[in-house]
């Protein structure tokens, strides 16, 4: 039985606590239409208000807290005791387990409020894109919770490689299309150039926005925008309360970064409360955003329909290699997270596929959970930090966000096994 | 205390004759400070209406000195130039010298505290060193301590833009935004950037704004109904400001 009192009553917004101004979204030079104005047409009103709010704490509607309880919030905070023993480290390792939700990842935390605000506004249908499938699954479930229809543009390569993700989305009532599709002008343009295009998150996002605009539906956004990180702060708020209950003070907080939503949601409440000494964002070496990305204005989507935002980016046209962690295959990093990295408040690491695989195997062996390949990036950093604590003989408290389980990524694990364990 | 009306108009919009007429009459109708926009190469933080006005004038307006000289002759209230620092990085001294010689009172660069935040104090000293007043532009995404620091060195007033871009009405809580900034700032506080309905305006004034800056609404009015109608709007807004004086 879930005690609803343990679910936070407020989301935390880091914008008022940033060390420098957050550069606002802008329209490109010589824009034929205003992308900032376009946001008004595609996002539910309350979502848009929250995107630009500077209130530090925002009340979570009771209807949303009810749904959070249904999906099993608060999610467990667990101690990785056997991992500690395996590493023979004096460090204590805790993890917040977001894989314990029905959709298997943290994505549902923002899908629920966004669907709720859309339903409140009288919208009947929501649209989104998905890469690996976690976000699309979350939207399909959240939409069904509020009796909304949903359409999901799924990156073609994932659609073909992960048919089970499509099945879940359809079971929840979502309509799923392999992007690029012929349902949008942008998709048709891409298909004309290359009928076998494998798709990308940027393309799927562009299709979803165009589709929402054409039908006067609303678009739900899965990562990168500030409002998503705001909703995800429920992870960090809960973790703070859970650590308090245990009487623990965290030293190091770690999470993986695709667009930045699970990382921001997990760490920002700690940064705001001045808890923790070190925050580490982990990406994939194959998509070297942190080491090679530039901090500049860029489009979140490939078609350039959304406003330009200032972020660490590899460029909107960057085509990521098909690495096994689909959620990390994104060209940019959320603007607030980019700023905090630039200001050196948050550190970063990048790891290669083989290193991640080893870390995931250690975690499976010791803790029994198959981590999502994305989350395995965080685990690799945790192992490194725990071993460092061992060398330095320091009893540090390391907390990380296990943003999702990998039970629908077994095909990916199978393929990496073939590559790595030749 | 009289609440200030800061009237914005793009230099030369919609044509020189109408521009001069609007400026002069708006002063007669109660404008306290004129804010004149010099079209930049890239209007980073302007909405579609202001951008269109820039586009409309840049096709024929090649020189800003002569019309500014004319404006200075026609009105005797403070004139502030609004443009982007990015365009003047290589010849800022020269630009400021010209403004000073023209008798322009101040300059407002909306990108100063966003894109040049690490060096903003140097730029402010440079502006003041040339005898031009520096009006600083702030907004909701600025941290409190930066707003406090900026407000202390801002001349004439501190500009606070409530929305991320001009003329795009993103839903924000105008009153709570202004209540917050009012508590941080001793300087005169002028609110603008996205205020263009009377409801917003009243909220801003009730929350303690010393003045309001209006631009998009006037340009839209000129575009749709002509100068006379825009001047009528100046009168209406002056009336609202006076209710709070």
PDB file of N, CA, C and O in Angstrom, chain A residues 15-31 34 36-37 39-40 45-46 48-50 52-56 297 308 310 342-343, chain B residues 41-48 51 55 86 113-115 117-118 139-146 160 162 164-165 167-173 176-177 180:
ATOM      1  N   UNK A  15      15.470  27.367 -11.943  1.00  0.00           N
ATOM      2  CA  UNK A  15      15.780  28.634 -12.620  1.00  0.00           C
ATOM      3  C   UNK A  15      16.120  29.785 -11.667  1.00  0.00           C
ATOM      4  O   UNK A  15      17.120  30.456 -11.860  1.00  0.00           O
ATOM      5  N   UNK A  16      15.327  30.012 -10.595  1.00  0.00           N
ATOM      6  CA  UNK A  16      15.717  31.120  -9.704  1.00  0.00           C
ATOM      7  C   UNK A  16      17.032  30.885  -8.956  1.00  0.00           C
ATOM      8  O   UNK A  16      17.607  31.831  -8.431  1.00  0.00           O
ATOM      9  N   UNK A  17      17.502  29.670  -8.934  1.00  0.00           N
ATOM     10  CA  UNK A  17      18.741  29.383  -8.201  1.00  0.00           C
ATOM     11  C   UNK A  17      19.954  29.210  -9.109  1.00  0.00           C
ATOM     12  O   UNK A  17      21.020  28.805  -8.644  1.00  0.00           O
ATOM     13  N   UNK A  18      19.790  29.498 -10.387  1.00  0.00           N
ATOM     14  CA  UNK A  18      20.939  29.375 -11.294  1.00  0.00           C
ATOM     15  C   UNK A  18      21.936  30.492 -11.012  1.00  0.00           C
ATOM     16  O   UNK A  18      21.548  31.589 -10.612  1.00  0.00           O
ATOM     17  N   UNK A  19      23.227  30.217 -11.246  1.00  0.00           N
ATOM     18  CA  UNK A  19      24.227  31.256 -10.949  1.00  0.00           C
ATOM     19  C   UNK A  19      24.206  32.404 -11.954  1.00  0.00           C
ATOM     20  O   UNK A  19      24.684  33.494 -11.672  1.00  0.00           O
ATOM     21  N   UNK A  20      23.684  32.132 -13.137  1.00  0.00           N
ATOM     22  CA  UNK A  20      23.640  33.166 -14.194  1.00  0.00           C
ATOM     23  C   UNK A  20      22.284  33.119 -14.875  1.00  0.00           C
ATOM     24  O   UNK A  20      21.579  32.118 -14.764  1.00  0.00           O
ATOM     25  N   UNK A  21      21.938  34.177 -15.623  1.00  0.00           N
ATOM     26  CA  UNK A  21      20.635  34.137 -16.299  1.00  0.00           C
ATOM     27  C   UNK A  21      20.570  32.980 -17.289  1.00  0.00           C
ATOM     28  O   UNK A  21      21.564  32.675 -17.944  1.00  0.00           O
ATOM     29  N   UNK A  22      19.397  32.400 -17.388  1.00  0.00           N
ATOM     30  CA  UNK A  22      19.200  31.361 -18.383  1.00  0.00           C
ATOM     31  C   UNK A  22      18.867  32.055 -19.705  1.00  0.00           C
ATOM     32  O   UNK A  22      17.860  32.759 -19.789  1.00  0.00           O
ATOM     33  N   UNK A  23      19.710  31.901 -20.734  1.00  0.00           N
ATOM     34  CA  UNK A  23      19.397  32.583 -21.985  1.00  0.00           C
ATOM     35  C   UNK A  23      18.012  32.160 -22.502  1.00  0.00           C
ATOM     36  O   UNK A  23      17.724  30.971 -22.537  1.00  0.00           O
ATOM     37  N   UNK A  24      17.160  33.117 -22.849  1.00  0.00           N
ATOM     38  CA  UNK A  24      15.797  32.757 -23.260  1.00  0.00           C
ATOM     39  C   UNK A  24      15.770  32.094 -24.631  1.00  0.00           C
ATOM     40  O   UNK A  24      16.693  32.278 -25.421  1.00  0.00           O
ATOM     41  N   UNK A  25      14.707  31.350 -24.928  1.00  0.00           N
ATOM     42  CA  UNK A  25      14.581  30.800 -26.275  1.00  0.00           C
ATOM     43  C   UNK A  25      14.437  31.933 -27.277  1.00  0.00           C
ATOM     44  O   UNK A  25      13.929  33.002 -26.930  1.00  0.00           O
ATOM     45  N   UNK A  26      14.924  31.753 -28.470  1.00  0.00           N
ATOM     46  CA  UNK A  26      14.771  32.815 -29.459  1.00  0.00           C
ATOM     47  C   UNK A  26      14.368  32.269 -30.824  1.00  0.00           C
ATOM     48  O   UNK A  26      14.494  31.091 -31.098  1.00  0.00           O
ATOM     49  N   UNK A  27      13.925  33.219 -31.626  1.00  0.00           N
ATOM     50  CA  UNK A  27      13.609  32.895 -33.010  1.00  0.00           C
ATOM     51  C   UNK A  27      14.872  33.066 -33.836  1.00  0.00           C
ATOM     52  O   UNK A  27      15.703  33.913 -33.540  1.00  0.00           O
ATOM     53  N   UNK A  28      14.990  32.273 -34.900  1.00  0.00           N
ATOM     54  CA  UNK A  28      16.178  32.413 -35.746  1.00  0.00           C
ATOM     55  C   UNK A  28      16.146  33.734 -36.513  1.00  0.00           C
ATOM     56  O   UNK A  28      15.081  34.326 -36.680  1.00  0.00           O
ATOM     57  N   UNK A  29      17.320  34.205 -37.008  1.00  0.00           N
ATOM     58  CA  UNK A  29      17.308  35.422 -37.811  1.00  0.00           C
ATOM     59  C   UNK A  29      16.449  35.172 -39.048  1.00  0.00           C
ATOM     60  O   UNK A  29      16.415  34.056 -39.554  1.00  0.00           O
ATOM     61  N   UNK A  30      15.776  36.203 -39.501  1.00  0.00           N
ATOM     62  CA  UNK A  30      14.935  36.112 -40.712  1.00  0.00           C
ATOM     63  C   UNK A  30      13.891  34.999 -40.647  1.00  0.00           C
ATOM     64  O   UNK A  30      13.603  34.337 -41.634  1.00  0.00           O
ATOM     65  N   UNK A  31      13.362  34.770 -39.453  1.00  0.00           N
ATOM     66  CA  UNK A  31      12.341  33.729 -39.308  1.00  0.00           C
ATOM     67  C   UNK A  31      11.109  34.095 -40.117  1.00  0.00           C
ATOM     68  O   UNK A  31      10.678  35.245 -40.107  1.00  0.00           O
ATOM     69  N   UNK A  34       7.219  32.942 -36.097  1.00  0.00           N
ATOM     70  CA  UNK A  34       7.852  32.922 -34.778  1.00  0.00           C
ATOM     71  C   UNK A  34       7.705  31.553 -34.126  1.00  0.00           C
ATOM     72  O   UNK A  34       6.604  31.077 -33.893  1.00  0.00           O
ATOM     73  N   UNK A  36       8.695  30.944 -31.114  1.00  0.00           N
ATOM     74  CA  UNK A  36       8.289  31.157 -29.726  1.00  0.00           C
ATOM     75  C   UNK A  36       6.757  31.221 -29.675  1.00  0.00           C
ATOM     76  O   UNK A  36       6.108  30.635 -28.806  1.00  0.00           O
ATOM     77  N   UNK A  37       6.191  31.903 -30.692  1.00  0.00           N
ATOM     78  CA  UNK A  37       4.733  32.000 -30.768  1.00  0.00           C
ATOM     79  C   UNK A  37       4.114  30.618 -31.019  1.00  0.00           C
ATOM     80  O   UNK A  37       3.038  30.300 -30.522  1.00  0.00           O
ATOM     81  N   UNK A  39       5.011  27.832 -29.874  1.00  0.00           N
ATOM     82  CA  UNK A  39       4.891  27.058 -28.630  1.00  0.00           C
ATOM     83  C   UNK A  39       3.479  27.170 -28.060  1.00  0.00           C
ATOM     84  O   UNK A  39       2.958  26.232 -27.464  1.00  0.00           O
ATOM     85  N   UNK A  40       2.882  28.349 -28.266  1.00  0.00           N
ATOM     86  CA  UNK A  40       1.526  28.574 -27.755  1.00  0.00           C
ATOM     87  C   UNK A  40       0.522  27.636 -28.410  1.00  0.00           C
ATOM     88  O   UNK A  40      -0.501  27.316 -27.837  1.00  0.00           O
ATOM     89  N   UNK A  45      -1.573  24.944 -22.246  1.00  0.00           N
ATOM     90  CA  UNK A  45      -1.312  26.277 -21.665  1.00  0.00           C
ATOM     91  C   UNK A  45      -0.524  26.216 -20.357  1.00  0.00           C
ATOM     92  O   UNK A  45       0.424  26.960 -20.152  1.00  0.00           O
ATOM     93  N   UNK A  46      -0.949  25.349 -19.462  1.00  0.00           N
ATOM     94  CA  UNK A  46      -0.297  25.296 -18.163  1.00  0.00           C
ATOM     95  C   UNK A  46       1.148  24.788 -18.286  1.00  0.00           C
ATOM     96  O   UNK A  46       2.039  25.229 -17.560  1.00  0.00           O
ATOM     97  N   UNK A  48       3.057  25.376 -20.827  1.00  0.00           N
ATOM     98  CA  UNK A  48       3.794  26.539 -21.328  1.00  0.00           C
ATOM     99  C   UNK A  48       4.077  27.535 -20.190  1.00  0.00           C
ATOM    100  O   UNK A  48       5.175  28.076 -20.080  1.00  0.00           O
ATOM    101  N   UNK A  49       3.077  27.747 -19.325  1.00  0.00           N
ATOM    102  CA  UNK A  49       3.277  28.666 -18.198  1.00  0.00           C
ATOM    103  C   UNK A  49       4.415  28.154 -17.303  1.00  0.00           C
ATOM    104  O   UNK A  49       5.288  28.910 -16.895  1.00  0.00           O
ATOM    105  N   UNK A  50       4.390  26.856 -17.068  1.00  0.00           N
ATOM    106  CA  UNK A  50       5.433  26.288 -16.206  1.00  0.00           C
ATOM    107  C   UNK A  50       6.806  26.312 -16.874  1.00  0.00           C
ATOM    108  O   UNK A  50       7.823  26.386 -16.209  1.00  0.00           O
ATOM    109  N   UNK A  52       7.986  28.722 -18.485  1.00  0.00           N
ATOM    110  CA  UNK A  52       8.579  30.049 -18.304  1.00  0.00           C
ATOM    111  C   UNK A  52       8.435  30.591 -16.884  1.00  0.00           C
ATOM    112  O   UNK A  52       8.663  31.766 -16.654  1.00  0.00           O
ATOM    113  N   UNK A  53       8.071  29.744 -15.957  1.00  0.00           N
ATOM    114  CA  UNK A  53       7.861  30.271 -14.613  1.00  0.00           C
ATOM    115  C   UNK A  53       9.201  30.468 -13.898  1.00  0.00           C
ATOM    116  O   UNK A  53      10.186  29.811 -14.215  1.00  0.00           O
ATOM    117  N   UNK A  54       9.198  31.369 -12.942  1.00  0.00           N
ATOM    118  CA  UNK A  54      10.404  31.533 -12.136  1.00  0.00           C
ATOM    119  C   UNK A  54      10.096  31.230 -10.671  1.00  0.00           C
ATOM    120  O   UNK A  54      10.906  31.478  -9.799  1.00  0.00           O
ATOM    121  N   UNK A  55       8.897  30.683 -10.435  1.00  0.00           N
ATOM    122  CA  UNK A  55       8.591  30.280  -9.059  1.00  0.00           C
ATOM    123  C   UNK A  55       9.500  29.110  -8.694  1.00  0.00           C
ATOM    124  O   UNK A  55       9.708  28.213  -9.503  1.00  0.00           O
ATOM    125  N   UNK A  56       9.998  29.135  -7.482  1.00  0.00           N
ATOM    126  CA  UNK A  56      10.938  28.092  -7.066  1.00  0.00           C
ATOM    127  C   UNK A  56      10.226  26.756  -6.816  1.00  0.00           C
ATOM    128  O   UNK A  56      10.732  25.695  -7.155  1.00  0.00           O
ATOM    129  N   UNK A 297      23.303  28.546 -29.359  1.00  0.00           N
ATOM    130  CA  UNK A 297      21.888  28.422 -29.692  1.00  0.00           C
ATOM    131  C   UNK A 297      21.714  27.389 -30.797  1.00  0.00           C
ATOM    132  O   UNK A 297      22.419  27.424 -31.812  1.00  0.00           O
ATOM    133  N   UNK A 308      14.960  28.348 -30.973  1.00  0.00           N
ATOM    134  CA  UNK A 308      16.354  28.056 -30.658  1.00  0.00           C
ATOM    135  C   UNK A 308      16.536  28.162 -29.145  1.00  0.00           C
ATOM    136  O   UNK A 308      16.005  29.077 -28.527  1.00  0.00           O
ATOM    137  N   UNK A 310      19.668  27.894 -25.986  1.00  0.00           N
ATOM    138  CA  UNK A 310      21.118  27.840 -25.810  1.00  0.00           C
ATOM    139  C   UNK A 310      21.464  26.592 -25.014  1.00  0.00           C
ATOM    140  O   UNK A 310      20.993  26.402 -23.895  1.00  0.00           O
ATOM    141  N   UNK A 342      28.551  24.284 -17.811  1.00  0.00           N
ATOM    142  CA  UNK A 342      29.462  25.345 -18.236  1.00  0.00           C
ATOM    143  C   UNK A 342      30.026  26.089 -17.017  1.00  0.00           C
ATOM    144  O   UNK A 342      31.183  26.489 -17.002  1.00  0.00           O
ATOM    145  N   UNK A 343      29.208  26.263 -16.006  1.00  0.00           N
ATOM    146  CA  UNK A 343      29.641  26.962 -14.791  1.00  0.00           C
ATOM    147  C   UNK A 343      30.392  26.033 -13.828  1.00  0.00           C
ATOM    148  O   UNK A 343      30.676  26.408 -12.700  1.00  0.00           O
TER     149      UNK A 343
ATOM    150  N   UNK B  41      20.845  43.596 -36.849  1.00  0.00           N
ATOM    151  CA  UNK B  41      21.018  42.541 -37.859  1.00  0.00           C
ATOM    152  C   UNK B  41      20.169  41.327 -37.469  1.00  0.00           C
ATOM    153  O   UNK B  41      19.616  40.644 -38.296  1.00  0.00           O
ATOM    154  N   UNK B  42      20.113  41.061 -36.168  1.00  0.00           N
ATOM    155  CA  UNK B  42      19.392  39.875 -35.693  1.00  0.00           C
ATOM    156  C   UNK B  42      18.633  40.264 -34.422  1.00  0.00           C
ATOM    157  O   UNK B  42      19.229  40.482 -33.374  1.00  0.00           O
ATOM    158  N   UNK B  43      17.324  40.372 -34.556  1.00  0.00           N
ATOM    159  CA  UNK B  43      16.491  40.775 -33.411  1.00  0.00           C
ATOM    160  C   UNK B  43      16.246  39.558 -32.521  1.00  0.00           C
ATOM    161  O   UNK B  43      15.162  38.990 -32.493  1.00  0.00           O
ATOM    162  N   UNK B  44      17.268  39.203 -31.776  1.00  0.00           N
ATOM    163  CA  UNK B  44      17.264  37.947 -31.022  1.00  0.00           C
ATOM    164  C   UNK B  44      16.079  37.779 -30.087  1.00  0.00           C
ATOM    165  O   UNK B  44      15.536  36.703 -29.934  1.00  0.00           O
ATOM    166  N   UNK B  45      15.742  38.853 -29.403  1.00  0.00           N
ATOM    167  CA  UNK B  45      14.711  38.703 -28.379  1.00  0.00           C
ATOM    168  C   UNK B  45      13.442  39.490 -28.702  1.00  0.00           C
ATOM    169  O   UNK B  45      12.700  39.873 -27.815  1.00  0.00           O
ATOM    170  N   UNK B  46      13.222  39.751 -29.986  1.00  0.00           N
ATOM    171  CA  UNK B  46      11.987  40.435 -30.370  1.00  0.00           C
ATOM    172  C   UNK B  46      10.998  39.468 -30.989  1.00  0.00           C
ATOM    173  O   UNK B  46      11.384  38.502 -31.636  1.00  0.00           O
ATOM    174  N   UNK B  47       9.745  39.777 -30.791  1.00  0.00           N
ATOM    175  CA  UNK B  47       8.676  38.947 -31.337  1.00  0.00           C
ATOM    176  C   UNK B  47       8.389  39.316 -32.788  1.00  0.00           C
ATOM    177  O   UNK B  47       9.003  40.228 -33.352  1.00  0.00           O
ATOM    178  N   UNK B  48       7.428  38.601 -33.394  1.00  0.00           N
ATOM    179  CA  UNK B  48       7.169  38.768 -34.826  1.00  0.00           C
ATOM    180  C   UNK B  48       6.750  40.184 -35.244  1.00  0.00           C
ATOM    181  O   UNK B  48       7.114  40.632 -36.328  1.00  0.00           O
ATOM    182  N   UNK B  51       9.805  42.501 -35.206  1.00  0.00           N
ATOM    183  CA  UNK B  51      10.692  42.042 -36.285  1.00  0.00           C
ATOM    184  C   UNK B  51      10.189  42.527 -37.649  1.00  0.00           C
ATOM    185  O   UNK B  51      10.969  42.940 -38.495  1.00  0.00           O
ATOM    186  N   UNK B  55      12.009  44.956 -40.429  1.00  0.00           N
ATOM    187  CA  UNK B  55      12.147  44.540 -41.828  1.00  0.00           C
ATOM    188  C   UNK B  55      11.581  45.630 -42.753  1.00  0.00           C
ATOM    189  O   UNK B  55      12.162  45.964 -43.784  1.00  0.00           O
ATOM    190  N   UNK B  86      25.413  43.253 -29.700  1.00  0.00           N
ATOM    191  CA  UNK B  86      26.118  42.364 -30.636  1.00  0.00           C
ATOM    192  C   UNK B  86      26.552  43.085 -31.923  1.00  0.00           C
ATOM    193  O   UNK B  86      27.643  42.853 -32.424  1.00  0.00           O
ATOM    194  N   UNK B 113      22.751  41.702 -20.579  1.00  0.00           N
ATOM    195  CA  UNK B 113      22.830  40.821 -19.404  1.00  0.00           C
ATOM    196  C   UNK B 113      22.553  39.356 -19.744  1.00  0.00           C
ATOM    197  O   UNK B 113      22.608  38.495 -18.873  1.00  0.00           O
ATOM    198  N   UNK B 114      22.265  39.098 -21.008  1.00  0.00           N
ATOM    199  CA  UNK B 114      22.020  37.706 -21.398  1.00  0.00           C
ATOM    200  C   UNK B 114      23.267  37.152 -22.079  1.00  0.00           C
ATOM    201  O   UNK B 114      23.847  36.180 -21.636  1.00  0.00           O
ATOM    202  N   UNK B 115      23.687  37.825 -23.128  1.00  0.00           N
ATOM    203  CA  UNK B 115      24.808  37.272 -23.911  1.00  0.00           C
ATOM    204  C   UNK B 115      26.177  37.803 -23.481  1.00  0.00           C
ATOM    205  O   UNK B 115      27.202  37.289 -23.904  1.00  0.00           O
ATOM    206  N   UNK B 117      26.908  38.675 -20.080  1.00  0.00           N
ATOM    207  CA  UNK B 117      26.751  38.817 -18.636  1.00  0.00           C
ATOM    208  C   UNK B 117      28.104  38.845 -17.897  1.00  0.00           C
ATOM    209  O   UNK B 117      28.242  39.501 -16.872  1.00  0.00           O
ATOM    210  N   UNK B 118      29.114  38.182 -18.459  1.00  0.00           N
ATOM    211  CA  UNK B 118      30.412  38.174 -17.772  1.00  0.00           C
ATOM    212  C   UNK B 118      31.119  39.526 -17.830  1.00  0.00           C
ATOM    213  O   UNK B 118      31.985  39.813 -17.016  1.00  0.00           O
ATOM    214  N   UNK B 139      15.114  40.428 -16.629  1.00  0.00           N
ATOM    215  CA  UNK B 139      13.917  39.610 -16.843  1.00  0.00           C
ATOM    216  C   UNK B 139      13.851  38.487 -15.833  1.00  0.00           C
ATOM    217  O   UNK B 139      14.760  38.325 -15.013  1.00  0.00           O
ATOM    218  N   UNK B 140      12.777  37.706 -15.897  1.00  0.00           N
ATOM    219  CA  UNK B 140      12.544  36.668 -14.890  1.00  0.00           C
ATOM    220  C   UNK B 140      13.659  35.638 -14.780  1.00  0.00           C
ATOM    221  O   UNK B 140      13.866  35.068 -13.716  1.00  0.00           O
ATOM    222  N   UNK B 141      14.387  35.381 -15.848  1.00  0.00           N
ATOM    223  CA  UNK B 141      15.389  34.315 -15.750  1.00  0.00           C
ATOM    224  C   UNK B 141      16.710  34.793 -15.156  1.00  0.00           C
ATOM    225  O   UNK B 141      17.657  34.034 -15.054  1.00  0.00           O
ATOM    226  N   UNK B 142      16.754  36.067 -14.741  1.00  0.00           N
ATOM    227  CA  UNK B 142      17.983  36.547 -14.080  1.00  0.00           C
ATOM    228  C   UNK B 142      17.948  36.208 -12.596  1.00  0.00           C
ATOM    229  O   UNK B 142      16.935  36.403 -11.943  1.00  0.00           O
ATOM    230  N   UNK B 143      19.058  35.719 -12.060  1.00  0.00           N
ATOM    231  CA  UNK B 143      19.075  35.446 -10.614  1.00  0.00           C
ATOM    232  C   UNK B 143      18.889  36.734  -9.813  1.00  0.00           C
ATOM    233  O   UNK B 143      19.286  37.817 -10.262  1.00  0.00           O
ATOM    234  N   UNK B 144      18.294  36.583  -8.628  1.00  0.00           N
ATOM    235  CA  UNK B 144      17.998  37.750  -7.783  1.00  0.00           C
ATOM    236  C   UNK B 144      19.212  38.667  -7.584  1.00  0.00           C
ATOM    237  O   UNK B 144      19.113  39.878  -7.709  1.00  0.00           O
ATOM    238  N   UNK B 145      20.363  38.075  -7.258  1.00  0.00           N
ATOM    239  CA  UNK B 145      21.516  38.932  -6.938  1.00  0.00           C
ATOM    240  C   UNK B 145      21.977  39.744  -8.151  1.00  0.00           C
ATOM    241  O   UNK B 145      22.467  40.864  -8.008  1.00  0.00           O
ATOM    242  N   UNK B 146      21.796  39.207  -9.335  1.00  0.00           N
ATOM    243  CA  UNK B 146      22.171  39.949 -10.541  1.00  0.00           C
ATOM    244  C   UNK B 146      21.198  41.114 -10.769  1.00  0.00           C
ATOM    245  O   UNK B 146      21.606  42.215 -11.139  1.00  0.00           O
ATOM    246  N   UNK B 160      12.328  45.865 -16.794  1.00  0.00           N
ATOM    247  CA  UNK B 160      12.072  44.455 -16.477  1.00  0.00           C
ATOM    248  C   UNK B 160      11.100  43.889 -17.504  1.00  0.00           C
ATOM    249  O   UNK B 160       9.951  44.321 -17.597  1.00  0.00           O
ATOM    250  N   UNK B 162       8.784  41.021 -18.810  1.00  0.00           N
ATOM    251  CA  UNK B 162       8.110  39.895 -18.148  1.00  0.00           C
ATOM    252  C   UNK B 162       8.068  38.625 -18.983  1.00  0.00           C
ATOM    253  O   UNK B 162       7.825  37.546 -18.475  1.00  0.00           O
ATOM    254  N   UNK B 164       9.727  36.163 -22.401  1.00  0.00           N
ATOM    255  CA  UNK B 164      11.024  35.922 -23.048  1.00  0.00           C
ATOM    256  C   UNK B 164      11.189  36.642 -24.369  1.00  0.00           C
ATOM    257  O   UNK B 164      12.299  36.783 -24.868  1.00  0.00           O
ATOM    258  N   UNK B 165      10.122  37.122 -24.937  1.00  0.00           N
ATOM    259  CA  UNK B 165      10.234  37.825 -26.202  1.00  0.00           C
ATOM    260  C   UNK B 165       9.111  38.846 -26.304  1.00  0.00           C
ATOM    261  O   UNK B 165       8.084  38.688 -25.669  1.00  0.00           O
ATOM    262  N   UNK B 167       5.911  40.833 -27.404  1.00  0.00           N
ATOM    263  CA  UNK B 167       4.686  40.628 -28.162  1.00  0.00           C
ATOM    264  C   UNK B 167       4.211  39.196 -28.314  1.00  0.00           C
ATOM    265  O   UNK B 167       3.252  38.939 -29.022  1.00  0.00           O
ATOM    266  N   UNK B 168       4.853  38.237 -27.671  1.00  0.00           N
ATOM    267  CA  UNK B 168       4.337  36.871 -27.708  1.00  0.00           C
ATOM    268  C   UNK B 168       3.806  36.556 -26.319  1.00  0.00           C
ATOM    269  O   UNK B 168       4.548  36.530 -25.346  1.00  0.00           O
ATOM    270  N   UNK B 169       2.502  36.391 -26.240  1.00  0.00           N
ATOM    271  CA  UNK B 169       1.881  36.350 -24.925  1.00  0.00           C
ATOM    272  C   UNK B 169       1.923  34.931 -24.350  1.00  0.00           C
ATOM    273  O   UNK B 169       0.958  34.203 -24.354  1.00  0.00           O
ATOM    274  N   UNK B 170       3.089  34.585 -23.869  1.00  0.00           N
ATOM    275  CA  UNK B 170       3.274  33.324 -23.156  1.00  0.00           C
ATOM    276  C   UNK B 170       2.573  33.502 -21.803  1.00  0.00           C
ATOM    277  O   UNK B 170       2.704  34.560 -21.173  1.00  0.00           O
ATOM    278  N   UNK B 171       1.807  32.492 -21.356  1.00  0.00           N
ATOM    279  CA  UNK B 171       1.138  32.684 -20.062  1.00  0.00           C
ATOM    280  C   UNK B 171       2.127  32.750 -18.888  1.00  0.00           C
ATOM    281  O   UNK B 171       2.840  31.790 -18.627  1.00  0.00           O
ATOM    282  N   UNK B 172       2.215  33.904 -18.254  1.00  0.00           N
ATOM    283  CA  UNK B 172       3.057  34.042 -17.064  1.00  0.00           C
ATOM    284  C   UNK B 172       2.259  34.781 -15.991  1.00  0.00           C
ATOM    285  O   UNK B 172       1.268  35.441 -16.303  1.00  0.00           O
ATOM    286  N   UNK B 173       2.681  34.656 -14.736  1.00  0.00           N
ATOM    287  CA  UNK B 173       1.976  35.362 -13.671  1.00  0.00           C
ATOM    288  C   UNK B 173       2.610  36.734 -13.507  1.00  0.00           C
ATOM    289  O   UNK B 173       3.549  36.899 -12.724  1.00  0.00           O
ATOM    290  N   UNK B 176       2.920  38.199  -9.819  1.00  0.00           N
ATOM    291  CA  UNK B 176       3.908  37.624  -8.891  1.00  0.00           C
ATOM    292  C   UNK B 176       5.330  37.918  -9.356  1.00  0.00           C
ATOM    293  O   UNK B 176       6.234  38.106  -8.542  1.00  0.00           O
ATOM    294  N   UNK B 177       5.533  37.976 -10.674  1.00  0.00           N
ATOM    295  CA  UNK B 177       6.864  38.324 -11.189  1.00  0.00           C
ATOM    296  C   UNK B 177       7.272  39.710 -10.726  1.00  0.00           C
ATOM    297  O   UNK B 177       8.402  39.945 -10.301  1.00  0.00           O
ATOM    298  N   UNK B 180       7.923  40.134  -6.968  1.00  0.00           N
ATOM    299  CA  UNK B 180       9.251  39.622  -6.619  1.00  0.00           C
ATOM    300  C   UNK B 180      10.326  40.661  -6.912  1.00  0.00           C
ATOM    301  O   UNK B 180      11.148  40.989  -6.066  1.00  0.00           O
TER     302      UNK B 180
END
